[in-house]
CSV table of C-alpha atoms in Angstrom, one decimal:
chain,number,residue,atom,x,y,z
A,894,MET,CA,19.0,40.7,18.4
A,895,HIS,CA,17.8,37.5,16.8
A,896,ALA,CA,18.9,34.1,18.1
A,897,ASP,CA,20.0,33.1,14.6
A,898,THR,CA,22.5,35.9,14.6
A,899,ALA,CA,24.0,34.7,17.8
A,900,GLN,CA,23.9,31.1,16.6
A,901,SER,CA,25.8,32.0,13.5
A,902,ALA,CA,28.5,33.8,15.5
A,903,ILE,CA,28.8,30.9,17.9
A,904,ASP,CA,28.9,28.3,15.2
A,905,THR,CA,31.6,30.3,13.3
A,906,PHE,CA,33.6,30.5,16.5
A,907,ILE,CA,33.4,26.8,17.1
A,908,SER,CA,34.3,26.1,13.4
A,909,ALA,CA,37.7,27.7,14.1
A,910,PHE,CA,38.5,24.7,16.3
A,911,ASN,CA,37.7,22.3,13.5
A,912,ALA,CA,39.3,24.2,10.5
A,913,SER,CA,41.1,22.1,8.0
A,914,ASP,CA,44.2,24.2,8.4
A,915,ASP,CA,45.6,26.6,11.1
A,916,ALA,CA,45.6,29.4,8.4
A,917,TYR,CA,41.8,29.5,8.5
A,918,VAL,CA,41.5,30.1,12.2
A,919,THR,CA,42.1,33.8,12.1
A,920,SER,CA,39.6,34.4,9.3
A,921,LEU,CA,36.9,32.4,11.1
A,922,LEU,CA,37.5,34.2,14.4
A,923,SER,CA,37.4,37.6,12.6
A,924,GLN,CA,33.9,36.6,11.3
A,925,ALA,CA,32.7,35.7,14.8
A,926,LEU,CA,34.4,38.0,17.3
A,927,THR,CA,34.9,41.7,17.8
A,928,SER,CA,38.5,42.9,17.7
A,929,ASP,CA,38.4,43.8,21.4
A,930,VAL,CA,36.8,40.5,22.5
A,931,VAL,CA,37.4,39.5,26.1
A,932,LEU,CA,37.5,35.8,27.0
A,933,TRP,CA,37.4,34.5,30.6
A,934,GLY,CA,38.3,30.9,30.7
A,935,PRO,CA,39.9,28.2,32.9
A,936,LEU,CA,43.4,29.7,32.2
A,937,GLY,CA,42.4,33.3,33.0
A,938,ARG,CA,41.4,36.4,31.1
A,939,SER,CA,42.4,37.0,27.5
A,940,GLU,CA,41.8,40.1,25.4
A,941,GLY,CA,41.7,40.5,21.6
A,942,ILE,CA,41.3,38.1,18.7
A,943,GLU,CA,45.0,37.2,18.8
A,944,ALA,CA,44.7,36.0,22.4
A,945,VAL,CA,41.6,33.9,21.5
A,946,GLU,CA,43.5,32.6,18.4
A,947,ARG,CA,46.3,31.3,20.6
A,948,PHE,CA,43.8,29.6,22.9
A,949,VAL,CA,42.1,27.9,19.9
A,950,LEU,CA,45.5,26.9,18.3
A,951,ASP,CA,46.6,25.4,21.7
A,952,ILE,CA,43.5,23.3,21.8
A,953,ARG,CA,44.0,22.3,18.1
A,954,ARG,CA,47.4,21.0,19.1
A,955,HIS,CA,46.2,18.8,21.9
A,956,PRO,CA,48.8,16.1,22.8
A,957,ALA,CA,46.2,13.4,22.1
A,958,GLY,CA,45.8,14.7,18.5
A,959,PRO,CA,43.5,17.0,16.8
A,960,GLY,CA,40.1,16.9,18.3
A,961,THR,CA,36.6,18.0,17.3
A,962,MET,CA,34.6,20.7,19.0
A,963,VAL,CA,30.8,20.7,18.6
A,964,ARG,CA,27.9,22.7,19.9
A,965,CYS,CA,25.7,20.1,21.6
A,966,SER,CA,22.8,22.2,22.6
A,967,GLY,CA,20.5,24.9,21.3
A,968,VAL,CA,21.4,28.5,21.8
A,969,ASP,CA,19.5,30.2,24.6
A,970,MET,CA,19.4,33.9,24.1
A,971,PRO,CA,17.8,36.4,26.5
A,972,ASP,CA,18.5,39.8,24.7
A,973,GLU,CA,22.2,40.3,23.9
A,974,TRP,CA,23.5,37.4,26.0
A,975,ALA,CA,23.5,33.8,24.9
A,976,ARG,CA,24.6,30.4,26.3
A,977,TYR,CA,25.2,27.0,24.8
A,978,GLN,CA,26.9,23.8,25.6
A,979,TRP,CA,29.8,22.3,23.8
A,980,VAL,CA,31.9,19.1,23.8
A,981,PHE,CA,35.5,18.6,22.7
A,982,THR,CA,36.7,15.0,21.9
A,983,THR,CA,40.1,13.8,20.8
A,984,PRO,CA,40.7,11.0,18.3
A,985,ASP,CA,40.3,7.3,19.2
A,986,GLY,CA,38.2,7.8,22.3
A,987,GLY,CA,40.8,10.1,23.9
A,988,PRO,CA,40.1,12.8,26.4
A,989,ARG,CA,36.7,14.4,26.3
A,990,LEU,CA,35.8,17.7,27.8
A,991,ALA,CA,32.4,19.4,27.9
A,992,GLY,CA,31.2,22.7,29.1
A,993,THR,CA,29.0,25.7,28.8
A,994,ASP,CA,29.9,29.1,27.3
A,995,VAL,CA,28.1,32.4,28.0
A,996,VAL,CA,28.6,35.0,25.3
A,997,HIS,CA,27.7,38.7,24.9
A,998,LEU,CA,27.0,40.0,21.4
A,999,ARG,CA,27.5,43.4,20.0
A,1000,ARG,CA,26.4,44.2,16.5
A,1001,GLY,CA,26.1,40.5,15.7
A,1002,LEU,CA,29.6,39.6,17.0
A,1003,ILE,CA,30.8,38.1,20.2
A,1004,ASP,CA,32.5,40.7,22.4
A,1005,GLN,CA,32.6,38.8,25.7
A,1006,MET,CA,32.9,35.1,26.4
A,1007,ILE,CA,32.9,33.2,29.6
A,1008,VAL,CA,34.0,29.5,29.2
A,1009,PHE,CA,32.9,27.0,31.9
A,1010,ALA,CA,34.7,23.7,31.3
A,1011,GLY,CA,33.9,20.5,33.1
A,1012,ASP,CA,31.0,19.4,35.3
A,1013,LEU,CA,29.9,21.2,38.4
A,1014,ALA,CA,30.3,19.5,41.7
A,1015,PRO,CA,27.0,18.4,43.3
A,1016,ALA,CA,25.6,20.8,45.9
A,1017,GLY,CA,26.3,20.1,49.5
């Protein structure tokens, strides 16, 4: 699989967080994810586009206001796995969260996603 295919799916997924209206979220996720996608994240395991959509909509409704999600690294892709870093910021210098996602792609769509949010503690 080519890295641009992975990057396209990843960037489409991220664009769901920044859609101009909640109505576009489902369409964007359907272009980036398989219907049976599995997401492992800080709040546990979710299965299916509907579960990922709830996750995205919850973040879009952050108490500090609608934020912006961006991919802030290149896409590193050994075979069908890819990783990238992201950052989420809320308006007016509000809360900021950064992390790394690892995704598995099947036929050009993300079918598994592991979300690592926040910084790792130093070793020792």
